[in-house]
mmCIF file of C-alpha atoms and ligand atoms in Angstrom:
data_model
loop_
_atom_site.group_PDB
_atom_site.id
_atom_site.type_symbol
_atom_site.label_atom_id
_atom_site.label_comp_id
_atom_site.label_asym_id
_atom_site.label_seq_id
_atom_site.Cartn_x
_atom_site.Cartn_y
_atom_site.Cartn_z
ATOM 1 C CA MET A 135 107.945 112.499 89.836
ATOM 2 C CA LYS A 136 108.016 108.967 88.465
ATOM 3 C CA ILE A 137 110.782 106.748 88.575
ATOM 4 C CA LEU A 138 111.513 103.448 86.672
ATOM 5 C CA GLY A 139 113.305 101.330 88.838
ATOM 6 C CA ILE A 140 115.041 98.303 87.937
ATOM 7 C CA GLU A 141 115.855 95.328 90.086
ATOM 8 C CA THR A 142 118.329 92.312 88.930
ATOM 9 C CA SER A 143 120.673 91.577 92.402
ATOM 10 C CA PHE A 144 119.478 87.929 92.376
ATOM 11 C CA ASP A 145 117.056 85.424 90.780
ATOM 12 C CA GLU A 146 114.541 88.097 89.964
ATOM 13 C CA THR A 147 113.735 90.482 86.956
ATOM 14 C CA GLY A 148 112.023 93.338 88.168
ATOM 15 C CA VAL A 149 110.785 96.540 86.577
ATOM 16 C CA ALA A 150 108.411 98.996 88.329
ATOM 17 C CA ILE A 151 106.968 102.905 87.613
ATOM 18 C CA VAL A 152 106.420 104.572 91.207
ATOM 19 C CA GLU A 153 105.158 107.997 91.627
ATOM 20 C CA ASN A 154 106.864 110.187 94.527
ATOM 21 C CA GLY A 155 108.082 107.038 96.440
ATOM 22 C CA GLU A 156 104.907 105.732 97.134
ATOM 23 C CA THR A 157 102.366 104.630 94.272
ATOM 24 C CA ILE A 158 102.810 101.990 92.421
ATOM 25 C CA LEU A 159 101.912 102.390 88.761
ATOM 26 C CA SER A 160 103.092 99.696 87.185
ATOM 27 C CA GLN A 161 105.116 96.330 88.120
ATOM 28 C CA THR A 162 106.128 93.195 86.784
ATOM 29 C CA LEU A 163 108.846 90.524 88.198
ATOM 30 C CA ALA A 164 109.666 87.360 86.804
ATOM 31 C CA SER A 165 111.967 84.654 88.709
ATOM 32 C CA SER A 166 114.062 82.010 87.879
ATOM 33 C CA ALA A 167 114.063 80.346 91.330
ATOM 34 C CA SER A 168 112.235 76.989 89.412
ATOM 35 C CA LEU A 169 115.321 76.679 87.197
ATOM 36 C CA HIS A 170 117.630 76.436 90.180
ATOM 37 C CA LYS A 171 115.535 73.826 92.339
ATOM 38 C CA LYS A 172 117.637 70.935 91.326
ATOM 39 C CA TYR A 173 120.716 72.296 92.325
ATOM 40 C CA GLY A 174 119.504 73.241 95.684
ATOM 41 C CA GLY A 175 120.388 77.370 95.328
ATOM 42 C CA VAL A 176 120.675 79.985 92.628
ATOM 43 C CA VAL A 177 122.963 79.026 90.180
ATOM 44 C CA PRO A 178 124.489 82.694 89.214
ATOM 45 C CA GLU A 179 125.252 81.848 85.479
ATOM 46 C CA ILE A 180 121.644 80.314 85.063
ATOM 47 C CA ALA A 181 120.508 83.432 86.846
ATOM 48 C CA ALA A 182 121.819 85.908 85.030
ATOM 49 C CA ARG A 183 121.098 84.273 81.349
ATOM 50 C CA LYS A 184 117.731 84.207 82.255
ATOM 51 C CA GLN A 185 117.412 88.114 83.509
ATOM 52 C CA VAL A 186 119.168 88.829 79.877
ATOM 53 C CA GLU A 187 116.097 86.489 78.204
ATOM 54 C CA LEU A 188 113.224 87.994 80.532
ATOM 55 C CA MET A 189 114.471 92.112 80.754
ATOM 56 C CA ILE A 190 112.750 93.446 77.575
ATOM 57 C CA PRO A 191 109.526 91.397 77.911
ATOM 58 C CA VAL A 192 109.467 92.812 81.554
ATOM 59 C CA LEU A 193 110.080 95.998 80.699
ATOM 60 C CA THR A 194 107.288 95.995 77.844
ATOM 61 C CA GLU A 195 104.780 94.906 80.090
ATOM 62 C CA THR A 196 105.234 97.681 82.342
ATOM 63 C CA LEU A 197 105.540 100.038 79.880
ATOM 64 C CA ASN A 198 102.152 98.793 78.905
ATOM 65 C CA GLU A 199 100.250 102.158 79.201
ATOM 66 C CA ILE A 200 102.651 104.301 80.199
ATOM 67 C CA SER A 201 104.483 106.229 78.210
ATOM 68 C CA PRO A 202 108.837 106.787 78.295
ATOM 69 C CA GLN A 203 108.620 110.386 78.029
ATOM 70 C CA SER A 204 106.295 110.739 81.542
ATOM 71 C CA ILE A 205 109.087 109.151 83.274
ATOM 72 C CA ASP A 206 111.510 111.536 85.072
ATOM 73 C CA ALA A 207 114.231 109.107 85.904
ATOM 74 C CA ILE A 208 115.635 105.413 85.906
ATOM 75 C CA ALA A 209 116.907 103.739 89.145
ATOM 76 C CA VAL A 210 118.850 100.707 89.575
ATOM 77 C CA THR A 211 119.788 98.265 92.071
ATOM 78 C CA ILE A 212 124.193 98.461 91.621
ATOM 79 C CA GLY A 213 124.636 96.321 94.631
ATOM 80 C CA PRO A 214 125.308 93.961 96.836
ATOM 81 C CA GLY A 215 124.500 90.905 94.530
ATOM 82 C CA LEU A 216 125.396 88.667 91.806
ATOM 83 C CA ILE A 217 127.581 90.404 89.387
ATOM 84 C CA GLY A 218 126.014 88.578 86.131
ATOM 85 C CA SER A 219 122.661 89.653 87.356
ATOM 86 C CA LEU A 220 123.674 93.146 88.261
ATOM 87 C CA LEU A 221 125.341 94.023 85.334
ATOM 88 C CA VAL A 222 121.911 92.826 83.479
ATOM 89 C CA GLY A 223 120.042 95.530 85.234
ATOM 90 C CA VAL A 224 122.692 98.157 85.406
ATOM 91 C CA GLU A 225 123.153 98.083 81.813
ATOM 92 C CA THR A 226 119.804 97.952 80.935
ATOM 93 C CA ALA A 227 119.189 100.778 82.880
ATOM 94 C CA LYS A 228 122.185 103.246 81.601
ATOM 95 C CA THR A 229 121.037 102.162 78.139
ATOM 96 C CA LEU A 230 117.510 103.607 78.821
ATOM 97 C CA ALA A 231 119.067 106.541 80.553
ATOM 98 C CA MET A 232 120.692 107.119 77.160
ATOM 99 C CA VAL A 233 118.141 106.769 74.720
ATOM 100 C CA TRP A 234 115.207 108.259 76.639
ATOM 101 C CA ASN A 235 117.604 110.948 77.696
ATOM 102 C CA LYS A 236 116.599 110.947 81.611
ATOM 103 C CA PRO A 237 118.741 110.975 84.872
ATOM 104 C CA ILE A 238 120.024 107.233 86.380
ATOM 105 C CA ILE A 239 120.248 106.839 89.858
ATOM 106 C CA PRO A 240 122.088 104.271 91.448
ATOM 107 C CA VAL A 241 120.129 102.413 94.426
ATOM 108 C CA ASN A 242 121.941 100.075 97.117
ATOM 109 C CA HIS A 243 119.773 96.839 97.482
ATOM 110 C CA ILE A 244 119.851 96.821 101.096
ATOM 111 C CA HIS A 245 118.543 100.223 101.591
ATOM 112 C CA ALA A 246 115.951 99.845 98.674
ATOM 113 C CA HIS A 247 114.112 97.142 101.230
ATOM 114 C CA ILE A 248 113.565 99.540 104.058
ATOM 115 C CA TYR A 249 111.626 101.467 101.672
ATOM 116 C CA ALA A 250 109.286 99.012 100.998
ATOM 117 C CA ASN A 251 107.473 100.754 103.898
ATOM 118 C CA PHE A 252 106.970 103.957 102.268
ATOM 119 C CA LEU A 253 104.786 102.484 99.359
ATOM 120 C CA MET A 254 101.193 103.199 99.426
ATOM 121 C CA SER A 255 98.617 100.531 99.861
ATOM 122 C CA ASP A 256 95.278 100.341 100.989
ATOM 123 C CA LYS A 257 96.596 96.915 102.444
ATOM 124 C CA LYS A 258 99.792 98.151 104.281
ATOM 125 C CA GLU A 259 99.670 96.960 107.697
ATOM 126 C CA VAL A 260 100.469 98.793 110.769
ATOM 127 C CA ILE A 261 100.766 95.990 113.284
ATOM 128 C CA SER A 262 101.755 98.069 116.871
ATOM 129 C CA GLU A 263 99.599 100.653 118.784
ATOM 130 C CA LYS A 264 96.591 98.447 119.519
ATOM 131 C CA LYS A 265 97.512 95.043 120.562
ATOM 132 C CA LYS A 266 96.189 92.159 118.234
ATOM 133 C CA ASP A 267 94.308 94.848 116.346
ATOM 134 C CA LYS A 268 95.790 95.335 113.020
ATOM 135 C CA LYS A 269 95.312 98.488 111.712
ATOM 136 C CA LEU A 270 94.867 98.948 107.545
ATOM 137 C CA ILE A 271 96.215 102.688 106.829
ATOM 138 C CA THR A 272 98.011 104.233 103.993
ATOM 139 C CA SER A 273 100.946 106.357 104.165
ATOM 140 C CA HIS A 274 98.582 109.589 103.661
ATOM 141 C CA VAL A 275 96.459 108.032 106.917
ATOM 142 C CA SER A 276 99.317 107.897 109.298
ATOM 143 C CA PRO A 277 102.750 109.411 108.056
ATOM 144 C CA ILE A 278 105.880 107.155 109.474
ATOM 145 C CA THR A 279 107.391 109.266 112.283
ATOM 146 C CA PHE A 280 110.978 109.562 112.684
ATOM 147 C CA PRO A 281 113.366 108.884 114.389
ATOM 148 C CA ALA A 282 113.256 105.080 113.084
ATOM 149 C CA ILE A 283 114.926 101.697 113.576
ATOM 150 C CA ALA A 284 114.837 99.678 110.285
ATOM 151 C CA LEU A 285 115.396 96.170 110.589
ATOM 152 C CA ILE A 286 116.280 94.454 107.102
ATOM 153 C CA VAL A 287 116.364 90.828 107.007
ATOM 154 C CA SER A 288 116.905 89.001 103.836
ATOM 155 C CA GLY A 289 118.694 85.895 102.732
ATOM 156 C CA GLY A 290 122.047 87.514 102.319
ATOM 157 C CA HIS A 291 121.785 90.255 105.084
ATOM 158 C CA THR A 292 120.515 90.999 108.614
ATOM 159 C CA GLU A 293 120.984 95.070 109.125
ATOM 160 C CA LEU A 294 119.859 97.491 111.795
ATOM 161 C CA PHE A 295 119.739 101.100 110.604
ATOM 162 C CA TYR A 296 119.170 104.141 112.647
ATOM 163 C CA MET A 297 116.938 106.543 110.733
ATOM 164 C CA GLU A 298 117.158 110.550 111.951
ATOM 165 C CA THR A 299 114.367 111.180 108.979
ATOM 166 C CA GLU A 300 113.437 109.280 105.661
ATOM 167 C CA LYS A 301 116.471 110.668 103.935
ATOM 168 C CA GLN A 302 118.825 109.528 106.875
ATOM 169 C CA LEU A 303 120.121 105.946 107.243
ATOM 170 C CA LYS A 304 123.028 105.063 109.689
ATOM 171 C CA TRP A 305 123.838 101.462 109.868
ATOM 172 C CA ILE A 306 123.993 100.296 113.377
ATOM 173 C CA GLY A 307 124.561 96.503 113.283
ATOM 174 C CA GLY A 308 124.244 93.531 111.594
ATOM 175 C CA THR A 309 125.075 89.459 111.552
ATOM 176 C CA VAL A 310 128.748 88.608 111.861
ATOM 177 C CA ASP A 311 128.355 85.264 110.123
ATOM 178 C CA ASP A 312 125.170 84.120 108.434
ATOM 179 C CA ALA A 313 122.081 86.096 107.775
ATOM 180 C CA ALA A 314 118.503 85.061 109.297
ATOM 181 C CA GLY A 315 117.120 84.018 105.778
ATOM 182 C CA GLU A 316 120.111 82.053 105.103
ATOM 183 C CA CYS A 317 119.587 80.604 108.835
ATOM 184 C CA PHE A 318 116.040 79.771 107.904
ATOM 185 C CA ASP A 319 117.042 78.059 104.717
ATOM 186 C CA LYS A 320 119.943 76.335 105.896
ATOM 187 C CA ILE A 321 117.961 74.612 108.822
ATOM 188 C CA ALA A 322 114.836 74.116 106.240
ATOM 189 C CA ARG A 323 117.134 71.774 104.357
ATOM 190 C CA LEU A 324 118.788 70.180 107.419
ATOM 191 C CA ILE A 325 115.536 69.077 108.627
ATOM 192 C CA GLY A 326 114.605 67.690 105.391
ATOM 193 C CA LEU A 327 112.548 70.614 103.930
ATOM 194 C CA GLU A 328 114.329 70.268 100.764
ATOM 195 C CA SER A 329 113.787 73.269 98.438
ATOM 196 C CA GLY A 330 111.197 75.270 99.731
ATOM 197 C CA GLY A 331 113.597 77.758 102.564
ATOM 198 C CA GLY A 332 112.293 79.868 104.857
ATOM 199 C CA PRO A 333 108.529 80.066 103.683
ATOM 200 C CA ALA A 334 108.936 75.806 103.989
ATOM 201 C CA LEU A 335 110.201 76.093 107.410
ATOM 202 C CA ALA A 336 107.348 79.143 108.555
ATOM 203 C CA ALA A 337 104.775 76.557 107.145
ATOM 204 C CA GLU A 338 105.692 73.212 108.688
ATOM 205 C CA ALA A 339 106.410 75.240 112.506
ATOM 206 C CA THR A 340 102.894 75.845 112.114
ATOM 207 C CA LYS A 341 101.647 72.557 112.576
ATOM 208 C CA PHE A 342 103.447 72.490 115.703
ATOM 209 C CA LYS A 343 99.945 73.777 117.323
ATOM 210 C CA ILE A 344 97.965 71.162 115.741
ATOM 211 C CA HIS A 345 100.107 68.803 117.343
ATOM 212 C CA LEU A 346 99.699 70.309 120.618
ATOM 213 C CA PRO A 347 96.986 68.392 122.972
ATOM 214 C CA ALA A 348 94.362 71.388 123.635
ATOM 215 C CA ASN A 349 95.540 71.519 127.290
ATOM 216 C CA ALA A 350 99.319 71.362 127.091
ATOM 217 C CA THR A 351 101.364 74.097 127.337
ATOM 218 C CA HIS A 352 104.729 74.418 125.402
ATOM 219 C CA GLN A 353 106.959 73.796 128.731
ATOM 220 C CA ALA A 354 104.885 71.148 130.171
ATOM 221 C CA LEU A 355 105.500 69.419 126.569
ATOM 222 C CA GLN A 356 109.267 70.100 126.931
ATOM 223 C CA ALA A 357 109.352 68.829 130.163
ATOM 224 C CA GLY A 358 107.158 65.687 129.918
ATOM 225 C CA ASP A 359 108.228 63.942 126.708
ATOM 226 C CA SER A 360 112.170 63.584 125.946
ATOM 227 C CA LYS A 361 111.640 63.887 122.454
ATOM 228 C CA PHE A 362 110.813 67.369 122.311
ATOM 229 C CA ASN A 363 113.164 68.049 125.211
ATOM 230 C CA ILE A 364 115.241 70.170 122.910
ATOM 231 C CA GLN A 365 116.065 74.290 123.346
ATOM 232 C CA LEU A 366 118.007 75.993 120.879
ATOM 233 C CA PRO A 367 120.219 78.681 121.847
ATOM 234 C CA ARG A 368 119.251 82.426 121.043
ATOM 235 C CA PRO A 369 122.630 83.399 119.979
ATOM 236 C CA MET A 370 124.287 86.968 121.168
ATOM 237 C CA MET A 371 120.551 87.984 122.467
ATOM 238 C CA HIS A 372 122.009 89.843 125.413
ATOM 239 C CA ASP A 373 125.440 90.886 124.637
ATOM 240 C CA GLY A 374 124.504 94.556 124.565
ATOM 241 C CA SER A 375 125.555 94.931 120.922
ATOM 242 C CA PHE A 376 123.604 95.633 117.740
ATOM 243 C CA ASN A 377 124.728 92.597 115.955
ATOM 244 C CA PHE A 378 123.468 89.097 115.310
ATOM 245 C CA SER A 379 125.206 85.691 115.079
ATOM 246 C CA PHE A 380 123.226 83.005 113.342
ATOM 247 C CA SER A 381 125.885 80.458 112.099
ATOM 248 C CA GLY A 382 125.822 78.458 115.737
ATOM 249 C CA LEU A 383 122.077 77.538 115.322
ATOM 250 C CA LYS A 384 122.397 75.314 112.328
ATOM 251 C CA THR A 385 125.620 73.510 114.410
ATOM 252 C CA ALA A 386 123.373 73.170 117.513
ATOM 253 C CA LEU A 387 120.247 71.878 115.565
ATOM 254 C CA MET A 388 122.786 69.414 114.035
ATOM 255 C CA ARG A 389 124.072 67.983 117.395
ATOM 256 C CA GLU A 390 120.174 68.110 118.231
ATOM 257 C CA LEU A 391 119.647 65.926 115.146
ATOM 258 C CA LYS A 392 122.332 63.487 115.897
ATOM 259 C CA THR A 393 121.199 62.888 119.492
ATOM 260 C CA HIS A 394 117.682 62.094 118.302
ATOM 261 C CA THR A 395 118.132 60.012 115.477
ATOM 262 C CA GLU A 396 117.169 57.102 117.060
ATOM 263 C CA GLU A 397 113.757 58.605 117.386
ATOM 264 C CA LEU A 398 113.137 59.793 113.829
ATOM 265 C CA PRO A 399 111.683 56.459 112.569
ATOM 266 C CA THR A 400 109.091 56.593 114.879
ATOM 267 C CA PHE A 401 108.677 60.706 115.560
ATOM 268 C CA ASN A 402 110.248 62.158 112.249
ATOM 269 C CA PHE A 403 106.673 63.876 111.486
ATOM 270 C CA GLN A 404 106.570 65.308 114.710
ATOM 271 C CA LEU A 405 110.268 66.369 115.614
ATOM 272 C CA THR A 406 110.475 68.216 112.099
ATOM 273 C CA THR A 407 107.606 70.229 112.873
ATOM 274 C CA TYR A 408 109.256 70.625 116.448
ATOM 275 C CA LEU A 409 112.780 71.575 115.339
ATOM 276 C CA ALA A 410 111.007 73.957 112.826
ATOM 277 C CA HIS A 411 108.811 75.946 115.146
ATOM 278 C CA GLU A 412 111.689 75.934 118.014
ATOM 279 C CA ALA A 413 114.282 77.250 115.257
ATOM 280 C CA GLN A 414 111.771 79.752 113.932
ATOM 281 C CA GLU A 415 111.312 80.707 118.086
ATOM 282 C CA ALA A 416 114.855 81.272 118.090
ATOM 283 C CA ILE A 417 115.481 83.269 115.257
ATOM 284 C CA THR A 418 112.533 85.655 115.963
ATOM 285 C CA ASP A 419 113.384 86.024 119.132
ATOM 286 C CA VAL A 420 116.734 87.491 118.832
ATOM 287 C CA LEU A 421 115.634 89.654 115.611
ATOM 288 C CA VAL A 422 112.830 91.007 117.850
ATOM 289 C CA HIS A 423 114.530 91.487 121.119
ATOM 290 C CA LYS A 424 117.724 93.475 119.433
ATOM 291 C CA THR A 425 115.470 95.441 117.443
ATOM 292 C CA LEU A 426 113.500 96.698 120.132
ATOM 293 C CA LYS A 427 116.383 97.018 122.333
ATOM 294 C CA ALA A 428 117.675 99.349 119.430
ATOM 295 C CA ALA A 429 114.665 101.404 119.151
ATOM 296 C CA GLN A 430 114.764 102.053 123.059
ATOM 297 C CA ASN A 431 118.465 103.077 122.967
ATOM 298 C CA TYR A 432 118.005 105.438 119.891
ATOM 299 C CA GLU A 433 114.662 106.852 121.499
ATOM 300 C CA ALA A 434 112.774 105.918 117.867
ATOM 301 C CA LYS A 435 109.067 106.402 117.867
ATOM 302 C CA SER A 436 108.813 103.926 114.750
ATOM 303 C CA ILE A 437 110.081 100.352 113.737
ATOM 304 C CA LEU A 438 110.657 99.460 109.730
ATOM 305 C CA LEU A 439 110.429 95.852 108.838
ATOM 306 C CA GLY A 440 112.150 94.728 105.730
ATOM 307 C CA GLY A 441 113.766 91.735 103.406
ATOM 308 C CA GLY A 442 112.045 88.712 102.848
ATOM 309 C CA VAL A 443 111.797 87.199 106.451
ATOM 310 C CA ALA A 444 110.061 90.539 107.480
ATOM 311 C CA ALA A 445 107.313 88.505 105.229
ATOM 312 C CA ASN A 446 107.540 85.855 108.087
ATOM 313 C CA GLU A 447 104.075 85.878 110.382
ATOM 314 C CA LYS A 448 105.722 84.671 113.659
ATOM 315 C CA LEU A 449 108.303 87.540 113.442
ATOM 316 C CA ARG A 450 105.732 89.957 112.568
ATOM 317 C CA GLU A 451 103.226 88.992 115.398
ATOM 318 C CA LYS A 452 105.699 88.705 117.966
ATOM 319 C CA PHE A 453 106.366 92.861 117.222
ATOM 320 C CA GLN A 454 103.007 92.764 117.615
ATOM 321 C CA ILE A 455 102.580 91.429 120.618
ATOM 322 C CA HIS A 456 105.680 92.853 122.468
ATOM 323 C CA ASP A 457 105.167 96.225 122.038
ATOM 324 C CA SER A 458 103.379 98.629 122.696
ATOM 325 C CA LYS A 459 105.265 102.191 122.382
ATOM 326 C CA PHE A 460 106.517 102.108 118.904
ATOM 327 C CA GLN A 461 104.843 102.339 115.553
ATOM 328 C CA ILE A 462 105.544 99.326 113.687
ATOM 329 C CA LEU A 463 105.451 99.168 109.937
ATOM 330 C CA ALA A 464 105.832 95.699 108.164
ATOM 331 C CA PRO A 465 105.092 95.677 104.347
ATOM 332 C CA LEU A 466 102.622 93.436 102.271
ATOM 333 C CA ALA A 467 104.732 90.066 101.833
ATOM 334 C CA ALA A 468 105.101 90.707 98.219
ATOM 335 C CA LEU A 469 106.916 94.017 98.998
ATOM 336 C CA CYS A 470 109.011 92.494 101.454
ATOM 337 C CA THR A 471 110.744 90.028 98.916
ATOM 338 C CA ASP A 472 112.843 91.513 96.260
ATOM 339 C CA ASN A 473 110.987 93.532 93.840
ATOM 340 C CA ALA A 474 111.633 97.121 91.645
ATOM 341 C CA ALA A 475 108.919 99.275 93.127
ATOM 342 C CA VAL A 476 111.383 99.205 96.479
ATOM 343 C CA VAL A 477 114.269 100.696 94.011
ATOM 344 C CA ALA A 478 112.383 103.233 92.467
ATOM 345 C CA ALA A 479 110.999 104.271 96.119
ATOM 346 C CA CYS A 480 114.608 104.516 97.783
ATOM 347 C CA ALA A 481 115.649 106.420 94.711
ATOM 348 C CA TYR A 482 113.044 108.924 95.368
ATOM 349 C CA PHE A 483 113.761 109.591 98.768
ATOM 350 C CA LEU A 484 117.577 108.858 99.371
ATOM 351 C CA ASN A 485 119.729 108.804 96.408
ATOM 352 C CA GLU A 486 120.749 111.326 93.458
ATOM 353 C CA PRO A 487 121.248 110.898 89.900
ATOM 354 C CA ILE A 488 124.667 110.557 88.808
ATOM 355 C CA PRO A 489 126.581 110.594 85.259
ATOM 356 C CA TRP A 490 125.596 107.171 83.346
ATOM 357 C CA SER A 491 129.386 106.600 82.646
ATOM 358 C CA GLU A 492 129.709 106.238 86.855
ATOM 359 C CA VAL A 493 127.166 103.817 87.001
ATOM 360 C CA THR A 494 128.831 100.339 87.674
ATOM 361 C CA ALA A 495 127.632 97.208 89.277
ATOM 362 C CA GLN A 496 129.249 96.792 92.376
ATOM 363 C CA PRO A 497 128.660 92.907 93.780
ATOM 364 C CA ASN A 498 130.169 93.719 97.081
ATOM 365 C CA LEU A 499 128.576 97.049 97.905
ATOM 366 C CA SER A 500 129.222 98.211 101.062
ATOM 367 C CA ILE A 501 125.823 99.042 103.093
ATOM 368 C CA GLU A 502 127.090 101.737 105.586
HETATM 369 O O1 LIG B 1488 114.861 89.646 100.286
HETATM 370 P P1 LIG B 1488 114.819 88.880 99.514
HETATM 371 O O2 LIG B 1488 113.610 88.192 98.820
HETATM 372 O O3 LIG B 1488 116.131 88.532 98.789
HETATM 373 C C1 LIG B 1488 117.534 88.671 99.481
HETATM 374 O O4 LIG B 1488 117.660 89.851 99.384
HETATM 375 O O5 LIG B 1488 118.510 87.600 100.175
HETATM 376 O O6 LIG B 1488 115.000 87.519 100.721
HETATM 377 C C2 LIG B 1488 114.858 86.183 100.667
HETATM 378 C C3 LIG B 1488 115.022 85.403 102.383
HETATM 379 C C4 LIG B 1488 115.345 83.691 101.939
HETATM 380 O O7 LIG B 1488 116.256 83.483 102.932
HETATM 381 C C5 LIG B 1488 113.786 83.181 102.128
HETATM 382 O O8 LIG B 1488 113.766 81.802 102.912
HETATM 383 C C6 LIG B 1488 113.555 84.026 103.127
HETATM 384 O O9 LIG B 1488 113.829 85.220 102.738
HETATM 385 N N1 LIG B 1488 111.870 84.058 103.751
HETATM 386 C C7 LIG B 1488 111.519 83.808 104.576
HETATM 387 C C8 LIG B 1488 109.967 83.818 104.625
HETATM 388 N N2 LIG B 1488 109.808 84.719 103.084
HETATM 389 C C9 LIG B 1488 111.009 84.267 102.668
HETATM 390 N N3 LIG B 1488 111.918 83.456 105.843
HETATM 391 C C10 LIG B 1488 110.939 83.077 106.692
HETATM 392 N N4 LIG B 1488 109.792 83.366 106.426
HETATM 393 C C11 LIG B 1488 109.130 83.526 105.364
HETATM 394 N N5 LIG B 1488 107.870 83.471 105.379
HETATM 395 ZN ZN1 LIG B 1489 116.573 91.776 98.819
#
């Protein structure tokens, strides 16, 4: 079964054709990210206008060698997301469904992130079972075993789902305030990494190791040098729930920055690096701890990661190091962030077609 997926919930314009929820036959992704840089965040009006412009070229490029007759259904993200952006995708999908006489399948953007793990690729990583031994497999070689826990960490969401099977999702917890990606983005800006967000913070954090003297431990550095004597909280890590809270991390970091203002002219470079490192440690510690706890609690066999923050190397590395009991799957980085292939995959496994007249953009669509 070939499904054409459309994704326009935020600043991306994506179209993909996926066979049987697994094989990406064709996909095109365009972003308006560069247009928003000077504003310090995505401007909804600019994003939607650009999506109107980009939709036909992206669609044409994706269909290049695939005939519309061979497509079995159209899938589209209906929410959550920006209303103007969602409308572009939804109206395009409805038009195609009507003109081509195909069924239309509405998809929840957050659920779609989970199904990145079902997309087949010879580079798909399984980062568990043997510690530090990254095995490259396809889903044919090693199918995902259920029950599973899915951790979806994006710019707007931090959610845990229990999956009894590939077709059954149950939401078990999520953030009570900022999302993990939002926290990465805000802290990146706070420490002076202006527009790069999470990926920039992650890149800065990797320099921390470079600055460590060869024989120094992290603890020794913290104890011995006041400028590095900063420990951010790990919010709600041991509270027993499957919820998260990340807004306090930003406040704690602001407090630390005030305390260390006088050192900044001298130590700016190293302090920025250290803060990036410590913030990344704090966020990833909480995400890994809670996800493993959920997996133990629900007697899961697998853990699936998804969403932009799942591209974070430190997060992936920590799951790899901490665990040996669960099959842990992390999609390729390019499939963690927003794209249309996951929309088509999600439609195949999870959702049913509905009449096109009932398909509406829902910016506040619930994830439960
Ligand atoms: O899933 P996504 O592409 O869009 C949303 O649905 O929100 O996620 C975007 C988020 C941003 O907050 C971005 O900073 C974060 O994912 N992100 C990362 C990394 N790559 C993307 N955060 C930390 N480390 C990364 N490598
Ligand atoms: Zn997303």
